[in-house]
C-alpha cells in the first residue's frame, strides 16, 4: 500500500491564529480575583474557555502562579488520585520521507543509520520489554511507504502475540503519521489503544518552515488527521505540540482549540495531551538553537495550566524530561509516564552499540522501570499497568475517571494495585518490591472495610498464588 493520497479540498483550519494572538495580548496582568475564579471553575470539573486559559497563561505574579500549580495538584488529588500509569515507547523504524528540521530521522540526515525491525527483531524487542515487566507500549514509526497501514496493523498484532514467561503486552498505542480513513480502519482492526498524532506547532507559518518537504509539510492534512481517525471509528486519540518551535503560549492555546474542535465535531475531546519539549537531535541546527526554548519555569507552569484547562484528559509526560522536572509536574495531574525507555531502533533486545545512532533524539531520564516504580511508590504514588477499561470496551477511561463519581475507587485503584502486585511478584528487585508492597498496604489501609475490600483482598491472594490478569 502506498502512502495515502493527500486531498485537502474543502478543509479549513480551525485554529483561529489572530484570535489567539488577540486573547494573549488582551489578558495581560490579570486581576487575582479573576485568576482564582478560573481556578475554582476548573476545580468544579469544567473545561475552561480560551479566554480563561489566556488569563492563566498571562499570570506572572509568583504567588498566583503557585496557586495555579496548587489548583492542578488539588484537581489531581480530588479527581484522579495517586495512580501513575507506566508505558514504554518502542521504535519500529526510522525511515522517513519527511524533513522535519528538529528530528534525527529527517530525510536529509545522512548521519543516521536507517533501520526497520523485522518481525523477528520486533518479537525480540517485545520479549525484552516483557522481561522488564512492561504491559503497555506505544509503537513509534517514521513516515514512509514501508510503514503503511497494513504494516502498522501487522506490527500491532505481532506485539500482542508475543508472550514470554509471565509477560504479555496488553495495550498497544500508536504514534505515527496520520493515515487516510481506510488506513485508520485497518489499524483499528488490530486492536489499538490510543492513536497519537502531534501537530508539533499550531502556528501555520512556523509549521511550513519546520516541515519544508514531504507529506508532513501539508498543515491541513496533519491538522485534520485525527478527524479522519474519528470518522474511521477510532475515538481514542492523542494530540500534542512539540514545544520550542513557536511561543508556548500560542501552542497551548492551539491544543485547547484542537480539543474544542473535537468536542464540537465528535462530541468527545482527546483522550490524551502530550507536550514534549524539543531535545537535541543528531545534526539538527534547530535543536542546537531552539527558536522558542521553553524554560523549566514556564514548562512547569504550562503543565499546571493544561491540567486546569482540560481537566478530563490524560496528560502524558515522557523521559525527554529530567527526573527533577518529572517529579515536580507529575504532581500536577500527569496520568501516564514512560519508564526505562530506549528510543534507539532495536535497543531493548540487543546491547547494540550503534543503536543510539538510530535514535530520534536524546532522553534525559535514563532510570530503569524498576527504579521508577520504586521511587514512585516511595513518594506515595501508585504505579499502575492497568489496561482494564480498554479491554472491556470502556473507552475514554480518563473521561470516565473524571466524570463518574466513585469510578476511580471502584475500578482504577483496585486494578492499579493488582497490576502493581503482578510486577512486584514477577520482576521487581527486592528494594522496589519492599517499597511497592508498602504502598499497596497503605492503599488497603485507606480503603473502607466492606465487601469491595474483601473482594480485592481475595484477588490479591489469587495474584500471590500465581493468578495473572485479574481486573475489574
Ligand atoms: N513520524 C511520525 C510523526 O512525525 O508524526 C511519528 C513519530 S515521531 C518519531 C514522534 C514525535 O517525536 C513527533 O511527533 C515529534 O513531536 C517528536 N519529536 C521529533 N523530534 C524531536 C526532538 N528533537 N525532541 C523531542 N521530540 C521530538
Ligand atoms: Fe519523520 Fe516524524 Fe521525524 Fe518528522 S518527526 S522526520 S515525520 S519521524
CSV table of C-alpha atoms and ligand atoms in Angstrom, one decimal:
chain,number,residue,atom,x,y,z
A,1,UNK,CA,0.0,0.0,0.0
A,2,UNK,CA,1.5,3.4,-1.0
A,3,UNK,CA,1.4,6.5,1.2
A,4,UNK,CA,-2.1,7.9,1.3
A,5,UNK,CA,-3.1,10.3,-1.4
A,6,UNK,CA,-3.4,13.7,0.2
A,7,UNK,CA,-6.6,15.5,-0.6
A,8,UNK,CA,-7.3,18.6,1.5
A,9,UNK,CA,-10.0,20.1,-0.7
A,10,UNK,CA,-12.6,21.9,1.3
A,11,UNK,CA,-10.6,21.6,4.6
A,12,UNK,CA,-10.2,24.7,6.6
A,13,UNK,CA,-8.1,25.5,9.7
A,14,UNK,CA,-9.9,25.5,13.0
A,15,UNK,CA,-7.1,27.3,14.7
A,16,UNK,CA,-8.0,31.0,14.9
A,17,UNK,CA,-4.5,32.4,14.8
A,18,UNK,CA,-5.5,36.1,15.1
A,19,UNK,CA,-8.0,35.4,17.9
A,20,UNK,CA,-5.3,33.5,19.9
A,21,UNK,CA,-2.9,36.4,19.5
A,22,UNK,CA,-5.6,38.8,20.4
A,23,UNK,CA,-6.6,36.9,23.6
A,24,UNK,CA,-3.0,36.5,24.7
A,25,UNK,CA,-2.4,40.3,24.2
A,26,UNK,CA,-5.6,41.4,25.9
A,27,UNK,CA,-5.5,39.4,29.1
A,28,UNK,CA,-2.1,40.8,30.3
A,29,UNK,CA,-1.7,41.4,34.1
A,30,UNK,CA,-4.9,39.7,35.1
A,31,UNK,CA,-6.6,40.5,38.4
A,32,UNK,CA,-6.1,38.0,41.1
A,33,UNK,CA,-9.8,37.6,41.8
A,34,UNK,CA,-10.3,36.6,38.2
A,35,UNK,CA,-7.4,34.1,38.3
A,36,UNK,CA,-8.9,32.5,41.4
A,37,UNK,CA,-12.3,32.3,39.9
A,38,UNK,CA,-10.9,30.5,36.9
A,39,UNK,CA,-9.0,28.0,39.1
A,40,UNK,CA,-12.3,27.4,41.0
A,41,UNK,CA,-14.2,26.8,37.8
A,42,UNK,CA,-11.7,24.1,36.8
A,43,UNK,CA,-11.9,22.5,40.3
A,44,UNK,CA,-15.6,22.3,39.8
A,45,UNK,CA,-14.7,20.0,36.8
A,46,UNK,CA,-15.5,22.3,34.0
A,47,UNK,CA,-13.3,22.7,30.9
A,48,UNK,CA,-12.0,26.3,30.6
A,49,UNK,CA,-12.7,28.6,27.7
A,50,UNK,CA,-9.8,30.1,25.6
A,51,UNK,CA,-10.3,33.5,27.3
A,52,UNK,CA,-9.8,31.8,30.7
A,53,UNK,CA,-6.8,29.8,29.6
A,54,UNK,CA,-5.2,33.0,28.3
A,55,UNK,CA,-5.7,34.6,31.7
A,56,UNK,CA,-3.8,31.8,33.4
A,57,UNK,CA,-1.1,31.9,30.8
A,58,UNK,CA,-0.7,35.7,31.4
A,59,UNK,CA,-0.5,35.2,35.2
A,60,UNK,CA,3.0,36.2,36.2
A,61,UNK,CA,2.8,37.0,39.9
A,62,UNK,CA,4.8,34.1,41.5
A,63,UNK,CA,2.2,33.7,44.3
A,64,UNK,CA,-0.6,33.4,41.8
A,65,UNK,CA,1.4,31.0,39.7
A,66,UNK,CA,1.8,28.9,42.8
A,67,UNK,CA,-2.0,29.0,43.2
A,68,UNK,CA,-2.4,27.7,39.7
A,69,UNK,CA,0.0,24.9,40.4
A,70,UNK,CA,-1.8,24.1,43.7
A,71,UNK,CA,-5.0,24.1,41.8
A,72,UNK,CA,-3.6,21.5,39.4
A,73,UNK,CA,-2.4,19.4,42.4
A,74,UNK,CA,-5.8,19.6,44.0
A,75,UNK,CA,-7.6,18.6,40.8
A,76,UNK,CA,-5.3,15.6,40.5
A,77,UNK,CA,-5.9,14.6,44.1
A,78,UNK,CA,-9.6,15.1,44.0
A,79,UNK,CA,-10.3,13.5,40.7
A,80,UNK,CA,-7.6,11.1,39.7
A,81,UNK,CA,-5.9,10.1,42.9
A,82,UNK,CA,-2.3,9.0,43.1
A,83,UNK,CA,-2.1,6.5,40.3
A,84,UNK,CA,0.5,6.8,37.6
A,85,UNK,CA,0.2,4.6,34.5
A,86,UNK,CA,3.5,3.3,33.1
A,87,UNK,CA,4.4,2.5,29.5
A,88,UNK,CA,7.4,2.2,27.1
A,89,UNK,CA,7.9,3.5,23.7
A,90,UNK,CA,9.1,1.1,21.0
A,91,UNK,CA,10.6,2.4,17.9
A,92,UNK,CA,9.7,0.2,14.9
A,93,UNK,CA,11.7,2.0,12.2
A,94,UNK,CA,13.4,5.3,11.4
A,95,UNK,CA,12.9,5.5,7.6
A,96,UNK,CA,11.2,8.8,6.8
A,97,UNK,CA,10.2,10.8,3.7
A,98,UNK,CA,9.8,14.0,5.7
A,99,UNK,CA,12.4,16.5,6.6
A,100,UNK,CA,11.2,17.9,9.9
A,101,UNK,CA,14.1,20.2,10.9
A,102,UNK,CA,14.0,19.1,14.6
A,103,UNK,CA,14.1,15.4,14.1
A,104,UNK,CA,17.0,13.0,13.8
A,105,UNK,CA,15.0,10.8,11.4
A,106,UNK,CA,14.6,13.5,8.9
A,107,UNK,CA,15.3,12.5,5.3
A,108,UNK,CA,18.3,14.9,4.9
A,109,UNK,CA,20.1,13.5,7.9
A,110,UNK,CA,22.7,11.3,6.2
A,111,UNK,CA,24.5,10.6,9.6
A,112,UNK,CA,21.7,8.4,10.9
A,113,UNK,CA,21.7,4.6,10.4
A,114,UNK,CA,18.4,3.6,8.9
A,115,UNK,CA,16.7,0.6,10.3
A,116,UNK,CA,13.4,-1.1,10.4
A,117,UNK,CA,12.8,-4.0,12.7
A,118,UNK,CA,12.0,-7.3,11.0
A,119,UNK,CA,9.1,-9.2,12.6
A,120,UNK,CA,11.6,-11.5,14.4
A,121,UNK,CA,13.5,-8.5,15.7
A,122,UNK,CA,10.2,-6.9,16.8
A,123,UNK,CA,9.5,-10.2,18.6
A,124,UNK,CA,12.8,-9.9,20.4
A,125,UNK,CA,12.2,-6.3,21.4
A,126,UNK,CA,8.8,-7.3,22.8
A,127,UNK,CA,10.3,-10.2,24.8
A,128,UNK,CA,12.9,-7.8,26.2
A,129,UNK,CA,10.2,-5.4,27.3
A,130,UNK,CA,8.1,-8.1,28.8
A,131,UNK,CA,11.1,-9.4,30.6
A,132,UNK,CA,11.3,-6.0,32.3
A,133,UNK,CA,7.7,-6.1,33.2
A,134,UNK,CA,6.1,-3.8,30.7
A,135,UNK,CA,2.4,-4.3,29.7
A,136,UNK,CA,1.7,-1.1,27.8
A,137,UNK,CA,3.6,0.1,24.7
A,138,UNK,CA,3.5,2.9,22.3
A,139,UNK,CA,4.8,1.9,18.9
A,140,UNK,CA,6.6,4.7,17.0
A,141,UNK,CA,7.2,4.9,13.3
A,142,UNK,CA,8.8,7.3,10.8
A,143,UNK,CA,6.6,8.2,7.9
A,144,UNK,CA,7.5,6.1,4.9
A,145,UNK,CA,5.7,3.9,2.3
A,146,UNK,CA,7.2,0.9,4.1
A,147,UNK,CA,5.1,1.8,7.2
A,148,UNK,CA,1.7,1.7,5.6
A,149,UNK,CA,-1.5,0.9,7.4
A,150,UNK,CA,-1.0,-2.8,6.8
A,151,UNK,CA,2.5,-2.8,8.3
A,152,UNK,CA,1.3,-0.9,11.3
A,153,UNK,CA,-1.6,-3.3,11.7
A,154,UNK,CA,0.8,-6.3,11.4
A,155,UNK,CA,3.3,-4.9,14.0
A,156,UNK,CA,0.5,-4.3,16.5
A,157,UNK,CA,-0.8,-7.9,16.0
A,158,UNK,CA,2.8,-9.1,16.5
A,159,UNK,CA,3.2,-7.1,19.7
A,160,UNK,CA,0.0,-8.7,21.2
A,161,UNK,CA,1.1,-12.2,20.1
A,162,UNK,CA,4.4,-12.4,21.9
A,163,UNK,CA,4.3,-14.0,25.4
A,164,UNK,CA,7.4,-14.6,27.3
A,165,UNK,CA,7.2,-16.2,30.8
A,166,UNK,CA,4.5,-14.3,32.7
A,167,UNK,CA,4.8,-11.5,30.2
A,168,UNK,CA,2.3,-10.1,27.8
A,169,UNK,CA,1.5,-6.8,26.1
A,170,UNK,CA,-2.0,-5.8,27.0
A,171,UNK,CA,-2.3,-2.4,25.3
A,172,UNK,CA,-0.6,-1.1,22.2
A,173,UNK,CA,-0.8,2.6,21.4
A,174,UNK,CA,0.5,4.2,18.2
A,175,UNK,CA,2.5,7.3,17.4
A,176,UNK,CA,2.6,7.5,13.6
A,177,UNK,CA,1.8,9.8,10.8
A,178,UNK,CA,-1.9,10.4,10.2
A,179,UNK,CA,-3.4,8.0,7.7
A,180,UNK,CA,-6.4,8.2,5.4
A,181,UNK,CA,-9.8,6.8,6.7
A,182,UNK,CA,-9.3,3.4,5.2
A,183,UNK,CA,-5.8,3.1,6.7
A,184,UNK,CA,-7.1,4.1,10.2
A,185,UNK,CA,-9.9,1.5,9.9
A,186,UNK,CA,-7.3,-1.2,9.2
A,187,UNK,CA,-5.1,-0.2,12.1
A,188,UNK,CA,-8.1,0.0,14.4
A,189,UNK,CA,-8.9,-3.6,13.5
A,190,UNK,CA,-5.6,-4.7,15.0
A,191,UNK,CA,-7.0,-3.7,18.4
A,192,UNK,CA,-5.0,-0.5,19.1
A,193,UNK,CA,-5.4,1.7,22.2
A,194,UNK,CA,-4.7,5.4,21.5
A,195,UNK,CA,-3.6,6.8,18.1
A,196,UNK,CA,-1.4,9.8,18.7
A,197,UNK,CA,-0.5,12.4,16.2
A,198,UNK,CA,1.2,15.6,17.4
A,199,UNK,CA,0.6,18.7,15.5
A,200,UNK,CA,4.1,19.9,16.5
A,201,UNK,CA,3.1,23.6,16.0
A,202,UNK,CA,-0.3,25.1,15.6
A,203,UNK,CA,1.2,28.2,14.1
A,204,UNK,CA,0.9,27.7,10.4
A,205,UNK,CA,3.8,29.9,9.1
A,206,UNK,CA,6.1,28.2,11.6
A,207,UNK,CA,4.7,24.8,10.6
A,208,UNK,CA,5.6,25.5,7.0
A,209,UNK,CA,9.2,26.5,7.9
A,210,UNK,CA,10.0,23.5,10.0
A,211,UNK,CA,8.3,21.0,7.7
A,212,UNK,CA,9.8,22.0,4.4
A,213,UNK,CA,9.0,18.9,2.4
A,214,UNK,CA,7.4,15.5,2.4
A,215,UNK,CA,3.8,14.6,3.3
A,216,UNK,CA,4.0,16.2,6.7
A,217,UNK,CA,4.6,19.6,5.0
A,218,UNK,CA,0.8,19.9,4.5
A,219,UNK,CA,-0.6,21.7,7.5
A,220,UNK,CA,-4.3,20.9,6.8
A,221,UNK,CA,-3.7,17.2,6.2
A,222,UNK,CA,-2.0,16.9,9.5
A,223,UNK,CA,-4.4,19.2,11.4
A,224,UNK,CA,-7.4,17.1,10.2
A,225,UNK,CA,-5.5,13.8,10.6
A,226,UNK,CA,-7.3,12.8,13.8
A,227,UNK,CA,-10.7,13.8,12.4
A,228,UNK,CA,-10.1,11.0,9.8
A,229,UNK,CA,-9.3,8.7,12.7
A,230,UNK,CA,-12.5,9.6,14.5
A,231,UNK,CA,-14.5,9.0,11.3
A,232,UNK,CA,-12.8,5.6,10.9
A,233,UNK,CA,-14.1,4.7,14.4
A,234,UNK,CA,-11.0,5.5,16.5
A,235,UNK,CA,-12.4,7.6,19.3
A,236,UNK,CA,-9.3,7.2,21.5
A,237,UNK,CA,-6.9,9.8,20.1
A,238,UNK,CA,-4.0,11.7,21.5
A,239,UNK,CA,-2.9,15.2,20.5
A,240,UNK,CA,0.3,17.1,21.2
A,241,UNK,CA,2.6,20.0,20.5
A,242,UNK,CA,6.3,20.0,20.3
A,243,UNK,CA,7.3,22.9,22.5
A,244,UNK,CA,10.1,25.2,21.3
A,245,UNK,CA,9.1,25.7,17.6
A,246,UNK,CA,6.8,28.7,18.4
A,247,UNK,CA,5.7,30.6,21.5
A,248,UNK,CA,4.5,28.0,24.1
A,249,UNK,CA,1.6,30.3,24.9
A,250,UNK,CA,0.3,30.0,21.4
A,251,UNK,CA,0.8,26.3,21.3
A,252,UNK,CA,-1.1,25.5,24.5
A,253,UNK,CA,-4.0,27.7,23.2
A,254,UNK,CA,-3.7,25.6,19.9
A,255,UNK,CA,-4.1,22.4,22.0
A,256,UNK,CA,-7.2,23.9,23.6
A,257,UNK,CA,-8.8,24.9,20.2
A,258,UNK,CA,-8.0,21.4,18.9
A,259,UNK,CA,-9.8,19.9,21.9
A,260,UNK,CA,-12.8,22.2,21.4
A,261,UNK,CA,-12.9,21.2,17.7
A,262,UNK,CA,-13.2,17.5,18.7
A,263,UNK,CA,-15.8,18.3,21.3
A,264,UNK,CA,-17.9,20.2,18.8
A,265,UNK,CA,-17.4,17.8,15.9
A,266,UNK,CA,-17.5,14.4,17.6
A,267,UNK,CA,-18.9,15.1,21.0
A,268,UNK,CA,-15.8,14.0,22.9
A,269,UNK,CA,-12.4,15.5,23.5
A,270,UNK,CA,-9.0,13.9,23.0
A,271,UNK,CA,-8.0,11.0,25.3
A,272,UNK,CA,-4.5,12.4,26.0
A,273,UNK,CA,-2.5,15.5,25.5
A,274,UNK,CA,1.3,15.5,25.1
A,275,UNK,CA,3.6,18.5,25.4
A,276,UNK,CA,7.2,17.3,24.7
A,277,UNK,CA,9.9,19.9,24.7
A,278,UNK,CA,12.5,19.8,21.9
A,279,UNK,CA,15.5,17.6,22.8
A,280,UNK,CA,18.9,17.6,20.9
A,281,UNK,CA,18.7,15.6,17.7
A,282,UNK,CA,21.6,14.4,15.6
A,283,UNK,CA,22.8,17.1,13.2
A,284,UNK,CA,19.8,19.3,13.8
A,285,UNK,CA,20.7,23.0,13.9
A,286,UNK,CA,17.3,23.9,15.2
A,287,UNK,CA,17.7,21.7,18.3
A,288,UNK,CA,21.0,23.4,19.0
A,289,UNK,CA,19.4,26.8,18.8
A,290,UNK,CA,15.8,26.3,19.8
A,291,UNK,CA,13.7,29.2,18.4
A,292,UNK,CA,11.3,29.5,21.4
A,293,UNK,CA,13.1,27.5,24.1
A,294,UNK,CA,10.7,26.8,27.0
A,295,UNK,CA,12.3,27.4,30.4
A,296,UNK,CA,11.7,25.0,33.3
A,297,UNK,CA,9.7,27.7,35.0
A,298,UNK,CA,7.4,28.1,32.0
A,299,UNK,CA,7.2,24.4,31.4
A,300,UNK,CA,6.0,23.6,34.9
A,301,UNK,CA,3.5,26.4,34.8
A,302,UNK,CA,2.1,25.3,31.4
A,303,UNK,CA,1.6,21.7,32.6
A,304,UNK,CA,-0.4,23.0,35.5
A,305,UNK,CA,-2.4,25.3,33.1
A,306,UNK,CA,-3.1,22.4,30.7
A,307,UNK,CA,-4.3,20.3,33.7
A,308,UNK,CA,-6.7,23.0,34.8
A,309,UNK,CA,-7.9,23.9,31.3
A,310,UNK,CA,-8.9,20.4,30.1
A,311,UNK,CA,-9.5,18.7,33.4
A,312,UNK,CA,-10.9,15.5,31.8
A,313,UNK,CA,-7.9,14.4,29.6
A,314,UNK,CA,-4.9,12.3,30.4
A,315,UNK,CA,-1.6,14.1,30.4
A,316,UNK,CA,1.5,12.3,29.1
A,317,UNK,CA,5.0,13.1,30.2
A,318,UNK,CA,8.0,11.4,28.7
A,319,UNK,CA,11.6,10.6,29.6
A,320,UNK,CA,12.6,13.6,27.4
A,321,UNK,CA,12.3,15.5,30.7
A,322,UNK,CA,14.7,15.2,33.6
A,323,UNK,CA,13.9,13.4,36.8
A,324,UNK,CA,13.7,16.7,38.7
A,325,UNK,CA,11.1,18.1,36.3
A,326,UNK,CA,9.2,14.9,36.1
A,327,UNK,CA,8.9,14.7,39.8
A,328,UNK,CA,7.6,18.2,40.0
A,329,UNK,CA,5.0,18.0,37.3
A,330,UNK,CA,3.7,14.5,38.0
A,331,UNK,CA,2.1,16.1,41.0
A,332,UNK,CA,0.1,18.4,38.7
A,333,UNK,CA,-2.0,15.6,37.3
A,334,UNK,CA,0.1,13.8,34.8
A,335,UNK,CA,-1.6,10.4,34.3
A,336,UNK,CA,0.9,8.5,32.2
A,337,UNK,CA,4.7,8.4,32.1
A,338,UNK,CA,7.1,6.2,30.2
A,339,UNK,CA,9.9,4.5,32.1
A,340,UNK,CA,13.0,2.5,31.3
A,341,UNK,CA,12.7,3.9,27.8
A,342,UNK,CA,15.2,3.5,25.0
A,343,UNK,CA,14.4,5.2,21.7
A,344,UNK,CA,17.1,3.5,19.6
A,345,UNK,CA,15.6,1.2,16.9
A,346,UNK,CA,16.3,-2.3,18.2
A,347,UNK,CA,17.7,-1.0,21.5
A,348,UNK,CA,15.8,-3.2,24.1
A,349,UNK,CA,16.8,-6.6,22.9
A,350,UNK,CA,20.4,-6.0,22.0
A,351,UNK,CA,23.2,-4.1,23.6
A,352,UNK,CA,23.7,-2.7,20.1
A,353,UNK,CA,26.4,0.0,20.4
A,354,UNK,CA,25.1,1.5,17.2
A,355,UNK,CA,21.5,1.8,18.4
A,356,UNK,CA,22.0,5.3,19.7
A,357,UNK,CA,22.9,6.4,16.2
A,358,UNK,CA,19.5,5.2,15.1
A,359,UNK,CA,17.8,7.4,17.7
A,360,UNK,CA,15.5,10.3,17.0
A,361,UNK,CA,16.7,12.5,19.9
A,362,UNK,CA,18.3,12.2,23.3
A,363,UNK,CA,16.5,11.3,26.5
A,364,UNK,CA,17.1,13.0,29.9
A,365,UNK,CA,15.6,10.4,32.3
A,366,UNK,CA,17.6,7.2,32.0
A,367,UNK,CA,16.2,5.3,35.0
A,368,UNK,CA,15.1,1.8,34.7
A,369,UNK,CA,11.4,0.8,35.0
A,370,UNK,CA,12.2,-0.9,38.3
A,371,UNK,CA,13.9,2.3,39.7
A,372,UNK,CA,11.0,4.5,38.6
A,373,UNK,CA,8.4,2.1,40.2
A,374,UNK,CA,10.4,2.1,43.4
A,375,UNK,CA,10.8,5.8,43.5
A,376,UNK,CA,7.1,6.5,42.7
A,377,UNK,CA,5.9,4.1,45.4
A,378,UNK,CA,8.3,5.6,47.9
A,379,UNK,CA,6.9,9.1,47.1
A,380,UNK,CA,3.3,7.8,47.8
A,381,UNK,CA,2.2,7.2,44.2
A,382,UNK,CA,0.5,4.0,43.0
A,383,UNK,CA,2.3,2.8,39.8
A,384,UNK,CA,-0.2,1.0,37.5
A,385,UNK,CA,-0.1,-1.1,34.4
A,386,UNK,CA,-3.9,-1.2,34.2
A,387,UNK,CA,-5.5,-1.8,30.8
A,388,UNK,CA,-8.9,-2.9,32.0
A,389,UNK,CA,-11.1,-0.2,30.5
A,390,UNK,CA,-9.7,-0.7,27.1
A,391,UNK,CA,-10.1,-4.4,27.3
A,392,UNK,CA,-13.7,-4.5,28.5
A,393,UNK,CA,-14.6,-1.8,26.0
A,394,UNK,CA,-14.8,1.1,28.4
A,395,UNK,CA,-13.2,3.6,26.0
A,396,UNK,CA,-12.3,7.0,27.2
A,397,UNK,CA,-11.2,5.9,30.6
A,398,UNK,CA,-9.8,9.3,31.5
A,399,UNK,CA,-13.1,10.9,30.9
A,400,UNK,CA,-14.9,8.2,32.9
A,401,UNK,CA,-12.5,8.6,35.8
A,402,UNK,CA,-13.2,12.3,35.6
A,403,UNK,CA,-17.0,12.2,35.1
A,404,UNK,CA,-18.3,9.2,37.0
A,405,UNK,CA,-18.3,9.6,40.8
A,406,UNK,CA,-16.6,6.7,42.5
A,407,UNK,CA,-15.1,5.3,39.3
A,408,UNK,CA,-11.5,5.6,40.4
A,409,UNK,CA,-12.2,3.9,43.7
A,410,UNK,CA,-14.3,1.2,42.1
A,411,UNK,CA,-12.1,0.3,39.2
A,412,UNK,CA,-8.8,2.2,38.9
A,413,UNK,CA,-7.3,1.8,42.3
A,414,UNK,CA,-8.0,-1.9,42.7
A,415,UNK,CA,-6.8,-2.5,39.1
A,416,UNK,CA,-3.6,-0.5,39.8
A,417,UNK,CA,-3.0,-2.5,43.0
A,418,UNK,CA,-3.4,-5.8,41.2
A,419,UNK,CA,-1.1,-4.9,38.2
A,420,UNK,CA,1.5,-3.4,40.5
A,421,UNK,CA,1.4,-6.6,42.6
A,422,UNK,CA,2.0,-8.7,39.5
A,423,UNK,CA,5.0,-6.6,38.7
A,424,UNK,CA,6.4,-6.8,42.2
A,425,UNK,CA,6.0,-10.6,42.2
A,426,UNK,CA,7.4,-11.2,38.8
A,427,UNK,CA,10.0,-8.6,38.0
A,428,UNK,CA,10.9,-6.2,40.9
A,429,UNK,CA,14.2,-6.0,42.7
A,430,UNK,CA,14.0,-6.7,46.4
A,431,UNK,CA,14.2,-3.0,47.2
A,432,UNK,CA,11.4,-2.0,44.8
A,433,UNK,CA,9.3,-4.9,45.9
A,434,UNK,CA,9.5,-3.7,49.5
A,435,UNK,CA,8.6,-0.1,48.6
A,436,UNK,CA,5.7,-1.3,46.3
A,437,UNK,CA,4.3,-3.7,48.9
A,438,UNK,CA,4.4,-0.9,51.5
A,439,UNK,CA,2.4,1.3,49.1
A,440,UNK,CA,-0.2,-1.4,48.5
A,441,UNK,CA,-0.5,-1.9,52.2
A,442,UNK,CA,-1.2,1.8,52.7
A,443,UNK,CA,-3.8,1.8,49.9
A,444,UNK,CA,-5.6,-1.0,51.5
A,445,UNK,CA,-5.5,0.7,54.9
A,446,UNK,CA,-7.1,3.7,53.4
A,447,UNK,CA,-10.0,1.6,51.9
A,448,UNK,CA,-13.3,1.4,53.8
A,449,UNK,CA,-14.0,-2.0,55.3
A,450,UNK,CA,-16.6,-4.0,53.4
A,451,UNK,CA,-17.4,-6.2,50.5
A,452,UNK,CA,-15.3,-4.3,48.0
A,453,UNK,CA,-12.2,-4.5,50.2
A,454,UNK,CA,-12.8,-8.2,50.9
A,455,UNK,CA,-13.1,-9.0,47.2
A,456,UNK,CA,-9.9,-7.1,46.5
A,457,UNK,CA,-8.1,-9.0,49.2
A,458,UNK,CA,-9.2,-12.2,47.7
A,459,UNK,CA,-7.9,-11.1,44.3
A,460,UNK,CA,-4.6,-10.1,45.9
A,461,UNK,CA,-4.3,-13.6,47.4
A,462,UNK,CA,-5.0,-15.1,44.0
A,463,UNK,CA,-2.2,-13.0,42.4
A,464,UNK,CA,0.1,-14.0,45.2
A,465,UNK,CA,-0.8,-17.6,44.3
A,466,UNK,CA,0.2,-17.2,40.7
A,467,UNK,CA,-3.0,-16.0,39.0
A,468,UNK,CA,-2.5,-13.2,36.5
A,469,UNK,CA,-4.5,-10.6,34.6
A,470,UNK,CA,-7.3,-10.2,37.2
A,471,UNK,CA,-9.1,-6.9,36.7
A,472,UNK,CA,-12.4,-5.1,37.4
B,1,LIG,N1,6.8,10.2,12.3
B,1,LIG,C1,5.6,10.4,13.0
B,1,LIG,C2,5.3,11.8,13.1
B,1,LIG,O1,6.1,12.6,12.8
B,1,LIG,O2,4.1,12.1,13.5
B,1,LIG,C3,5.5,9.8,14.3
B,1,LIG,C4,6.7,9.5,15.1
B,1,LIG,S1,7.7,10.9,15.5
B,1,LIG,C5,9.0,9.9,15.6
B,1,LIG,C6,7.0,11.2,17.2
B,1,LIG,C7,7.2,12.6,17.7
B,1,LIG,O3,8.5,12.9,18.2
B,1,LIG,C8,6.9,13.8,16.8
B,1,LIG,O4,5.6,14.0,16.6
B,1,LIG,C9,7.6,14.9,17.5
B,1,LIG,O5,6.7,15.7,18.3
B,1,LIG,C10,8.6,14.2,18.4
B,1,LIG,N2,10.0,14.7,18.2
B,1,LIG,C11,10.6,14.8,17.0
B,1,LIG,N3,11.9,15.3,17.1
B,1,LIG,C12,12.0,15.6,18.5
B,1,LIG,C13,13.1,16.2,19.2
B,1,LIG,N4,14.2,16.6,18.7
B,1,LIG,N5,12.9,16.3,20.6
B,1,LIG,C14,11.7,15.9,21.1
B,1,LIG,N6,10.7,15.4,20.4
B,1,LIG,C15,10.8,15.2,19.1
B,2,LIG,FE1,9.9,11.8,10.2
B,2,LIG,FE2,8.2,12.0,12.3
B,2,LIG,FE3,10.8,12.6,12.5
B,2,LIG,FE4,9.3,14.2,11.1
B,2,LIG,S1,9.1,13.8,13.3
B,2,LIG,S2,11.3,13.4,10.4
B,2,LIG,S3,7.9,12.7,10.2
B,2,LIG,S4,10.0,10.6,12.1
